[in-house]
Structure formats: C-alpha cells, structure tokens
C-alpha cells in the first residue's frame, strides 16, 4: 500500500509551563493536582517523588528514580480508587471511573538538546487538549509517539508538551497492529458515540459524536479523525471538524457533476475536473441516460490546502445497451471517494477512486510527507 501521511505545521499548540513546583521530601508521598479542562474537575494523585516540579495544572512533572513497574505499584498502593497498568518501559496508564478516564504517566522526556532524561515523569490528562476554536477534545496521548521537553535554567523549570494542534498537524501514532480499533475504543471509553470506516491494516476515518445527540438522521459529528497507514508499521492521525459537506464549497462539485451529466453538457462536465481526458468524455456522456446522487458525506477535509475527500453515493442508468465506461450497463449504484480541491474559488474533482486509501494518497500533504520520507 502507498504510504499515507500528512505533514502540515501551521499552528503549534504546545503547553508551556515555567514555574517552580512544590518540593517534597525524598521518597515521601506528594500530592499532585491534575486538572481536566473539559469539565474543570481536579484529580488528586499521590506520588512517591524526590521533587514535584509542577504539581498543579493539566500537565505535571515530578522527579523519581523508581522504574515504571515500581512506580505503577507505588501509585496503585497510594491511590486505591484508580487502576494502573504498564503500557511499556516508558508509560503507565491510569484509569478512573470519571467521564474522561485516561491519565498518562510518561518517561518519554528529553532535555533541550534532545537527550533522554531518565528520572522525570510527566503526567498528562488525556482530556486536556484544545483545538483552534478553543473547543475541548480528548486526545489519546498514550497511543501517540511524543516526547516532552523538560528544561532547567537558574532554578526555573519549563515543560514543553510538544502537543501540536491535531487539526493542522500530523500526530504520529505508535506502531501497533490494533492502533485503529484502539483509538476507536478510547473515544467510546471517554463516553462518546462513534462510527467508522476502515480498519487496523488500512486505516480509515472515525467520526466522534456527542452521546447526547440523537443517533437518528445522521447527526453531525463533533469531529472526524483520519487514521493513516503506510501498510507496514507507520501510522498517524489528524483531525477535521464536523462540517456538513453541503455547507462547503467542495460540495458543489457533486451537483455540478450530476447536472452536467444529465444535460449531456460535455463542456460543463469537463469543467468539473482539474484534468480529464476530453476524448473519452463524449462517449461516456452519451452512454449515460441519467445520474442521481443518493447521498454524500464529508470524509476528510484538509482546510489549509482546500482539499476535501467526499464519499459519494450515486445511481447511474445507462442508455439502452450502452456501456458506461467501467461502470457497466443498466442501473448501477456507485460508491467512491472523490478528492475535490477548490481552485480559484471553484471546486474541481482531482480524482475518483473506489478505494479510500488511493484518494488519500493524492492529497497534497501526503505527497509532501512522501517526498520527505524518500529523501531520508
């Protein structure tokens, strides 16, 4: 499979903290106050720390020489109301019975020169990320590849969360064969309703709904998550908002296509595309008796590049006995993925593929990442 990634750095949403935290005695239990920005709650967590640099906020840091397994046991003993599990040699996941249950303890910490720091734990609430509109979203940090940067300068400490706004930037994921379903399960555990297309090997799209919304009449999702795979062991995700395709300029491409085909207007039909083989247009138009859109949805939107993937359902009916290109004859129900780009204010169809992964591989951000990958 083609590599499917995107790399757009437009807005950096990073947690910058610079202050001295409370100091605890060596090997004594200190209390951290972890804030949740979605519901403004605060969770108290007791830790065995040599020092707590940041003890209040939604991203905390403390010093301890305990290994991950030792820290997990200590946390479980000091915080019996929560469940702790070791993810790997750098991460511990804390689960609670709250609406947003995930908290991560991470030793993926480096200094300003990108050197690993072995005795700093960062604690992050996985429900504490905001997007460009200051909305509150959950973000499964424990499923991502990330480092936190901890620095000290003349007794002042800073913690850079390296959290890039996922609406504009690539978020690289762990190399796990179940990463897609793990992300879907994360949002269900956080109390959301979800729907998805795709799977672990191919990636796909996850729609996240407010559970208070009615499931009838296809409610608009809060946001969509594109999970991308290179077909081997590299994965990434990116977010887009929950807009309706018919509210977007790109959605006009569907109506333009259907109208020009039904009117057998070859010039208008050619104008629907950025590039099309004009010599094949007339034969295709003459073979189609009618075209009807039966439903379409926004599948992905790269707002910075004005590129949109639309999942289009339509019915084609052929003129008697005529072959409609690769669609066949008679009444044919079609579902494919259109990549539409707004060019000079007009929506143009770039490509139409039956396979979602093929459509994603035509995105400008994928091509940029693919070029970087091959140059390494």
mmCIF file of C-alpha atoms in Angstrom, residues 4-5 171 173 179-181 183-184 197-206 224-230 234-239 299-300 356 360:
data_model
loop_
_atom_site.group_PDB
_atom_site.id
_atom_site.type_symbol
_atom_site.label_atom_id
_atom_site.label_comp_id
_atom_site.label_asym_id
_atom_site.label_seq_id
_atom_site.Cartn_x
_atom_site.Cartn_y
_atom_site.Cartn_z
ATOM 1 C CA UNK A 4 -0.389 7.718 3.651
ATOM 2 C CA UNK A 5 0.753 10.531 5.885
ATOM 3 C CA UNK A 171 0.120 13.235 15.065
ATOM 4 C CA UNK A 173 0.973 7.033 16.313
ATOM 5 C CA UNK A 179 -3.999 1.123 16.542
ATOM 6 C CA UNK A 180 -7.192 1.941 14.639
ATOM 7 C CA UNK A 181 -9.504 -0.046 16.903
ATOM 8 C CA UNK A 183 -8.330 4.761 19.042
ATOM 9 C CA UNK A 184 -11.994 3.930 18.436
ATOM 10 C CA UNK A 197 -14.931 3.263 8.039
ATOM 11 C CA UNK A 198 -11.714 1.315 7.741
ATOM 12 C CA UNK A 199 -9.639 -0.995 9.896
ATOM 13 C CA UNK A 200 -6.314 -1.699 11.567
ATOM 14 C CA UNK A 201 -4.344 -2.553 8.447
ATOM 15 C CA UNK A 202 -5.686 0.126 6.127
ATOM 16 C CA UNK A 203 -6.507 2.986 8.471
ATOM 17 C CA UNK A 204 -9.692 4.923 7.910
ATOM 18 C CA UNK A 205 -11.949 7.574 9.373
ATOM 19 C CA UNK A 206 -13.525 7.711 12.847
ATOM 20 C CA UNK A 224 -13.548 13.346 12.430
ATOM 21 C CA UNK A 225 -10.231 11.566 12.872
ATOM 22 C CA UNK A 226 -8.271 10.353 9.882
ATOM 23 C CA UNK A 227 -6.057 7.379 10.776
ATOM 24 C CA UNK A 228 -3.380 6.827 8.148
ATOM 25 C CA UNK A 229 -1.212 3.796 7.486
ATOM 26 C CA UNK A 230 1.702 3.129 5.176
ATOM 27 C CA UNK A 234 3.873 3.534 10.441
ATOM 28 C CA UNK A 235 0.644 5.234 11.453
ATOM 29 C CA UNK A 236 -0.562 8.769 12.014
ATOM 30 C CA UNK A 237 -3.782 10.666 12.649
ATOM 31 C CA UNK A 238 -5.172 14.105 12.002
ATOM 32 C CA UNK A 239 -8.472 15.780 12.916
ATOM 33 C CA UNK A 299 -14.910 12.016 4.725
ATOM 34 C CA UNK A 300 -11.896 14.243 5.174
ATOM 35 C CA UNK A 356 -10.283 5.419 0.167
ATOM 36 C CA UNK A 360 -5.755 9.920 0.431
#
